[in-house]
PDB file of C-alpha atoms in Angstrom:
ATOM      1  CA  UNK A   1       0.088  -0.047  -0.068  1.00  0.00           C
ATOM      2  CA  UNK A   2       3.139   2.465   1.036  1.00  0.00           C
ATOM      3  CA  UNK A   3       4.144   1.748  -2.810  1.00  0.00           C
ATOM      4  CA  UNK A   4       0.552   2.291  -4.193  1.00  0.00           C
ATOM      5  CA  UNK A   5       0.345   5.284  -2.159  1.00  0.00           C
ATOM      6  CA  UNK A   6       3.066   6.685  -3.812  1.00  0.00           C
ATOM      7  CA  UNK A   7       2.297   5.739  -7.156  1.00  0.00           C
ATOM      8  CA  UNK A   8      -1.433   7.708  -6.930  1.00  0.00           C
ATOM      9  CA  UNK A   9       1.109  10.752  -5.622  1.00  0.00           C
ATOM     10  CA  UNK A  10       3.343  10.992  -9.037  1.00  0.00           C
ATOM     11  CA  UNK A  11      -0.156  10.272 -10.795  1.00  0.00           C
ATOM     12  CA  UNK A  12      -1.603  13.294  -8.692  1.00  0.00           C
ATOM     13  CA  UNK A  13       1.721  15.050  -9.535  1.00  0.00           C
ATOM     14  CA  UNK A  14       1.484  14.456 -13.223  1.00  0.00           C
ATOM     15  CA  UNK A  15      -2.057  15.375 -13.194  1.00  0.00           C
ATOM     16  CA  UNK A  16      -1.769  18.488 -11.403  1.00  0.00           C
ATOM     17  CA  UNK A  17       1.604  19.341 -14.123  1.00  0.00           C
ATOM     18  CA  UNK A  18      -0.679  18.537 -16.959  1.00  0.00           C
ATOM     19  CA  UNK A  19      -3.660  20.426 -15.917  1.00  0.00           C
ATOM     20  CA  UNK A  20      -5.937  16.895 -16.327  1.00  0.00           C
ATOM     21  CA  UNK A  21      -6.843  17.844 -12.503  1.00  0.00           C
ATOM     22  CA  UNK A  22     -10.983  17.168 -12.823  1.00  0.00           C
ATOM     23  CA  UNK A  23     -11.720  17.771  -8.995  1.00  0.00           C
ATOM     24  CA  UNK A  24     -15.142  15.987  -9.488  1.00  0.00           C
ATOM     25  CA  UNK A  25     -16.945  15.630  -6.225  1.00  0.00           C
ATOM     26  CA  UNK A  26     -19.198  12.531  -4.803  1.00  0.00           C
ATOM     27  CA  UNK A  27     -21.116  12.033  -1.666  1.00  0.00           C
ATOM     28  CA  UNK A  28     -19.959   8.805  -0.187  1.00  0.00           C
ATOM     29  CA  UNK A  29     -19.768   7.157   3.832  1.00  0.00           C
ATOM     30  CA  UNK A  30     -16.311   8.531   5.123  1.00  0.00           C
ATOM     31  CA  UNK A  31     -16.683   5.995   7.720  1.00  0.00           C
ATOM     32  CA  UNK A  32     -16.949   3.211   5.142  1.00  0.00           C
ATOM     33  CA  UNK A  33     -14.124   4.506   2.699  1.00  0.00           C
ATOM     34  CA  UNK A  34     -11.948   4.502   5.650  1.00  0.00           C
ATOM     35  CA  UNK A  35     -12.537   0.375   6.733  1.00  0.00           C
ATOM     36  CA  UNK A  36     -11.681  -0.223   2.832  1.00  0.00           C
ATOM     37  CA  UNK A  37      -8.571   2.029   2.911  1.00  0.00           C
ATOM     38  CA  UNK A  38      -7.097   1.706   6.016  1.00  0.00           C
ATOM     39  CA  UNK A  39      -6.248  -2.183   5.830  1.00  0.00           C
ATOM     40  CA  UNK A  40      -4.176  -1.301   2.836  1.00  0.00           C
ATOM     41  CA  UNK A  41      -1.314  -0.096   5.222  1.00  0.00           C
ATOM     42  CA  UNK A  42      -1.909  -3.076   7.961  1.00  0.00           C
ATOM     43  CA  UNK A  43       1.001  -5.211   6.522  1.00  0.00           C
ATOM     44  CA  UNK A  44       3.591  -2.109   5.590  1.00  0.00           C
ATOM     45  CA  UNK A  45       3.026  -0.727   8.870  1.00  0.00           C
ATOM     46  CA  UNK A  46       3.376  -4.528  10.164  1.00  0.00           C
ATOM     47  CA  UNK A  47       6.933  -4.530   8.852  1.00  0.00           C
ATOM     48  CA  UNK A  48       8.379  -1.728  11.194  1.00  0.00           C
ATOM     49  CA  UNK A  49       5.872  -3.618  13.817  1.00  0.00           C
ATOM     50  CA  UNK A  50       3.926  -0.424  13.689  1.00  0.00           C
ATOM     51  CA  UNK A  51      -0.418  -0.606  13.843  1.00  0.00           C
ATOM     52  CA  UNK A  52      -2.599   2.095  12.387  1.00  0.00           C
ATOM     53  CA  UNK A  53      -4.954   2.293  15.561  1.00  0.00           C
ATOM     54  CA  UNK A  54      -8.354   4.270  14.610  1.00  0.00           C
ATOM     55  CA  UNK A  55     -11.297   5.759  16.067  1.00  0.00           C
ATOM     56  CA  UNK A  56     -14.242   6.185  13.235  1.00  0.00           C
ATOM     57  CA  UNK A  57     -17.625   7.167  13.494  1.00  0.00           C
ATOM     58  CA  UNK A  58     -20.261   5.833  11.548  1.00  0.00           C
ATOM     59  CA  UNK A  59     -22.908   7.288   8.742  1.00  0.00           C
ATOM     60  CA  UNK A  60     -20.652  10.340   8.100  1.00  0.00           C
ATOM     61  CA  UNK A  61     -21.079  11.862   4.740  1.00  0.00           C
ATOM     62  CA  UNK A  62     -18.568  13.635   2.841  1.00  0.00           C
ATOM     63  CA  UNK A  63     -18.803  15.338  -0.616  1.00  0.00           C
ATOM     64  CA  UNK A  64     -15.490  15.026  -2.188  1.00  0.00           C
ATOM     65  CA  UNK A  65     -14.093  13.550  -5.027  1.00  0.00           C
ATOM     66  CA  UNK A  66     -12.843   9.864  -3.759  1.00  0.00           C
ATOM     67  CA  UNK A  67      -9.657   8.940  -5.579  1.00  0.00           C
ATOM     68  CA  UNK A  68      -8.191  12.478  -3.964  1.00  0.00           C
ATOM     69  CA  UNK A  69     -10.127  11.444  -0.872  1.00  0.00           C
ATOM     70  CA  UNK A  70      -7.775   8.227  -1.126  1.00  0.00           C
ATOM     71  CA  UNK A  71      -4.584  10.155  -2.468  1.00  0.00           C
ATOM     72  CA  UNK A  72      -5.066  12.314   0.892  1.00  0.00           C
ATOM     73  CA  UNK A  73      -5.331   9.584   3.232  1.00  0.00           C
ATOM     74  CA  UNK A  74      -2.441   7.654   1.605  1.00  0.00           C
ATOM     75  CA  UNK A  75      -0.420  10.252   1.474  1.00  0.00           C
ATOM     76  CA  UNK A  76      -0.461  10.988   5.128  1.00  0.00           C
ATOM     77  CA  UNK A  77      -0.236   7.713   6.323  1.00  0.00           C
ATOM     78  CA  UNK A  78       2.711   7.015   3.777  1.00  0.00           C
ATOM     79  CA  UNK A  79       4.323  10.101   5.866  1.00  0.00           C
ATOM     80  CA  UNK A  80       3.650   8.535   8.864  1.00  0.00           C
ATOM     81  CA  UNK A  81       5.142   5.617   8.112  1.00  0.00           C
ATOM     82  CA  UNK A  82       8.340   7.166   7.132  1.00  0.00           C
ATOM     83  CA  UNK A  83       8.562   9.682   9.739  1.00  0.00           C
ATOM     84  CA  UNK A  84       7.029   7.215  13.012  1.00  0.00           C
ATOM     85  CA  UNK A  85       9.590   5.314  15.345  1.00  0.00           C
ATOM     86  CA  UNK A  86       9.736   1.556  15.033  1.00  0.00           C
ATOM     87  CA  UNK A  87       7.145   0.338  17.306  1.00  0.00           C
ATOM     88  CA  UNK A  88       4.459   2.780  17.762  1.00  0.00           C
ATOM     89  CA  UNK A  89       0.969   3.292  16.646  1.00  0.00           C
ATOM     90  CA  UNK A  90      -0.549   5.526  14.204  1.00  0.00           C
ATOM     91  CA  UNK A  91      -3.733   7.091  15.246  1.00  0.00           C
ATOM     92  CA  UNK A  92      -6.617   7.979  12.597  1.00  0.00           C
ATOM     93  CA  UNK A  93      -9.628   9.791  14.004  1.00  0.00           C
ATOM     94  CA  UNK A  94     -12.791  10.913  12.726  1.00  0.00           C
ATOM     95  CA  UNK A  95     -14.423  14.104  14.774  1.00  0.00           C
ATOM     96  CA  UNK A  96     -17.762  15.153  13.832  1.00  0.00           C
ATOM     97  CA  UNK A  97     -18.210  18.885  14.702  1.00  0.00           C
ATOM     98  CA  UNK A  98     -21.512  21.063  14.203  1.00  0.00           C
ATOM     99  CA  UNK A  99     -20.583  22.327  10.686  1.00  0.00           C
ATOM    100  CA  UNK A 100     -17.495  20.380   9.886  1.00  0.00           C
ATOM    101  CA  UNK A 101     -15.840  17.005  10.541  1.00  0.00           C
ATOM    102  CA  UNK A 102     -11.711  16.456  10.973  1.00  0.00           C
ATOM    103  CA  UNK A 103      -9.746  13.589   9.756  1.00  0.00           C
ATOM    104  CA  UNK A 104      -6.727  13.580  12.219  1.00  0.00           C
ATOM    105  CA  UNK A 105      -3.897  11.528  11.767  1.00  0.00           C
ATOM    106  CA  UNK A 106      -1.174  11.669  14.655  1.00  0.00           C
ATOM    107  CA  UNK A 107       2.134   9.561  14.376  1.00  0.00           C
ATOM    108  CA  UNK A 108       4.981   9.542  17.398  1.00  0.00           C
ATOM    109  CA  UNK A 109       8.744  10.138  15.443  1.00  0.00           C
ATOM    110  CA  UNK A 110      10.085  13.107  14.309  1.00  0.00           C
ATOM    111  CA  UNK A 111       9.075  15.866  15.777  1.00  0.00           C
ATOM    112  CA  UNK A 112       8.054  18.900  13.493  1.00  0.00           C
ATOM    113  CA  UNK A 113       9.339  22.359  14.485  1.00  0.00           C
ATOM    114  CA  UNK A 114       7.070  24.992  15.291  1.00  0.00           C
ATOM    115  CA  UNK A 115       8.409  27.140  12.691  1.00  0.00           C
ATOM    116  CA  UNK A 116       8.227  24.726  10.095  1.00  0.00           C
ATOM    117  CA  UNK A 117       4.462  23.284  10.446  1.00  0.00           C
ATOM    118  CA  UNK A 118       3.007  25.500   7.984  1.00  0.00           C
ATOM    119  CA  UNK A 119       6.588  25.520   5.970  1.00  0.00           C
ATOM    120  CA  UNK A 120       5.999  21.702   5.174  1.00  0.00           C
ATOM    121  CA  UNK A 121       2.664  22.425   2.518  1.00  0.00           C
ATOM    122  CA  UNK A 122       4.762  24.689   0.696  1.00  0.00           C
ATOM    123  CA  UNK A 123       5.736  23.234  -2.541  1.00  0.00           C
ATOM    124  CA  UNK A 124       9.445  21.561  -2.767  1.00  0.00           C
ATOM    125  CA  UNK A 125      10.135  22.135   1.286  1.00  0.00           C
ATOM    126  CA  UNK A 126      11.584  18.826   2.616  1.00  0.00           C
ATOM    127  CA  UNK A 127      12.535  19.740   6.185  1.00  0.00           C
ATOM    128  CA  UNK A 128      13.511  15.984   7.430  1.00  0.00           C
ATOM    129  CA  UNK A 129      16.990  14.095   7.237  1.00  0.00           C
ATOM    130  CA  UNK A 130      15.138  11.206   8.829  1.00  0.00           C
ATOM    131  CA  UNK A 131      12.639   8.895   6.971  1.00  0.00           C
ATOM    132  CA  UNK A 132      12.464   7.835   3.428  1.00  0.00           C
ATOM    133  CA  UNK A 133      15.554   9.670   1.259  1.00  0.00           C
ATOM    134  CA  UNK A 134      13.641   9.875  -1.913  1.00  0.00           C
ATOM    135  CA  UNK A 135      10.931  12.448  -0.519  1.00  0.00           C
ATOM    136  CA  UNK A 136      11.140  15.683  -2.796  1.00  0.00           C
ATOM    137  CA  UNK A 137       8.712  17.815  -0.675  1.00  0.00           C
ATOM    138  CA  UNK A 138       5.758  17.676  -2.852  1.00  0.00           C
ATOM    139  CA  UNK A 139       3.554  15.298  -1.233  1.00  0.00           C
ATOM    140  CA  UNK A 140       2.323  17.806   1.516  1.00  0.00           C
ATOM    141  CA  UNK A 141       1.835  20.575  -1.464  1.00  0.00           C
ATOM    142  CA  UNK A 142      -0.353  18.329  -3.250  1.00  0.00           C
ATOM    143  CA  UNK A 143      -2.244  17.276   0.005  1.00  0.00           C
ATOM    144  CA  UNK A 144      -3.369  20.450   0.593  1.00  0.00           C
ATOM    145  CA  UNK A 145      -4.282  21.593  -2.796  1.00  0.00           C
ATOM    146  CA  UNK A 146      -6.479  18.402  -2.737  1.00  0.00           C
ATOM    147  CA  UNK A 147      -7.941  18.999   0.437  1.00  0.00           C
ATOM    148  CA  UNK A 148      -8.638  23.083  -0.501  1.00  0.00           C
ATOM    149  CA  UNK A 149     -10.104  21.756  -3.522  1.00  0.00           C
ATOM    150  CA  UNK A 150     -12.988  20.497  -1.420  1.00  0.00           C
ATOM    151  CA  UNK A 151     -13.388  23.289   0.641  1.00  0.00           C
ATOM    152  CA  UNK A 152     -11.161  22.402   3.366  1.00  0.00           C
ATOM    153  CA  UNK A 153      -8.044  23.532   5.202  1.00  0.00           C
ATOM    154  CA  UNK A 154      -5.288  21.092   6.797  1.00  0.00           C
ATOM    155  CA  UNK A 155      -2.938  22.078   9.295  1.00  0.00           C
ATOM    156  CA  UNK A 156      -0.371  20.562  11.354  1.00  0.00           C
ATOM    157  CA  UNK A 157       0.384  20.436  15.034  1.00  0.00           C
ATOM    158  CA  UNK A 158       3.314  19.006  16.995  1.00  0.00           C
ATOM    159  CA  UNK A 159       3.634  18.333  20.725  1.00  0.00           C
ATOM    160  CA  UNK A 160       6.759  17.116  22.800  1.00  0.00           C
ATOM    161  CA  UNK A 161       5.260  13.586  22.267  1.00  0.00           C
ATOM    162  CA  UNK A 162       3.596  13.602  18.544  1.00  0.00           C
ATOM    163  CA  UNK A 163       2.514  15.242  15.236  1.00  0.00           C
ATOM    164  CA  UNK A 164      -0.876  15.881  14.104  1.00  0.00           C
ATOM    165  CA  UNK A 165      -2.160  16.504  10.907  1.00  0.00           C
ATOM    166  CA  UNK A 166      -5.737  17.860  10.696  1.00  0.00           C
ATOM    167  CA  UNK A 167      -8.098  18.047   8.122  1.00  0.00           C
ATOM    168  CA  UNK A 168     -11.241  20.202   8.716  1.00  0.00           C
ATOM    169  CA  UNK A 169     -13.701  20.003   5.694  1.00  0.00           C
ATOM    170  CA  UNK A 170     -17.750  21.306   5.865  1.00  0.00           C
ATOM    171  CA  UNK A 171     -20.419  18.517   6.582  1.00  0.00           C
ATOM    172  CA  UNK A 172     -22.508  17.237   3.460  1.00  0.00           C
ATOM    173  CA  UNK A 173     -25.916  18.656   3.567  1.00  0.00           C
ATOM    174  CA  UNK A 174     -28.561  17.668   2.090  1.00  0.00           C
ATOM    175  CA  UNK A 175     -30.114  20.085  -0.588  1.00  0.00           C
TER     176      UNK A 175
END
């Protein structure tokens, strides 16, 4: 799943460069989508004795491009895989707010300095000396573009113990 995620990211970058980015949104149950996507990463995470722990609410719908959702989740999980310490958990949460929902990915590993929390979403910015040395600093930039295209925001925070990436999107409201 990690290699598939990297291929998807490469495809997304090609789409953006060639302006094939369509952004066609559909309504889907994000709970079911997460339950379909997360198991794809289990064996990769197990190779580093890592686990994905999820706290997902049921029956929450979103209007988003389904492929873009998979690409965004895949990029966040791939980064968590490469930049987390071995023998740790990566937490995925879906938080139901009054007008928005948040998708949160938390990893334990190399912490992001405060001055880099916004910079990591800029094009071609790579702040880590650890992790996969093939990264080119475009993944979180593309992730930000895809989230913004869906009408959402993404932010990163870091504590003394973990990094937290939070995507906030408006709830789907029936017409």
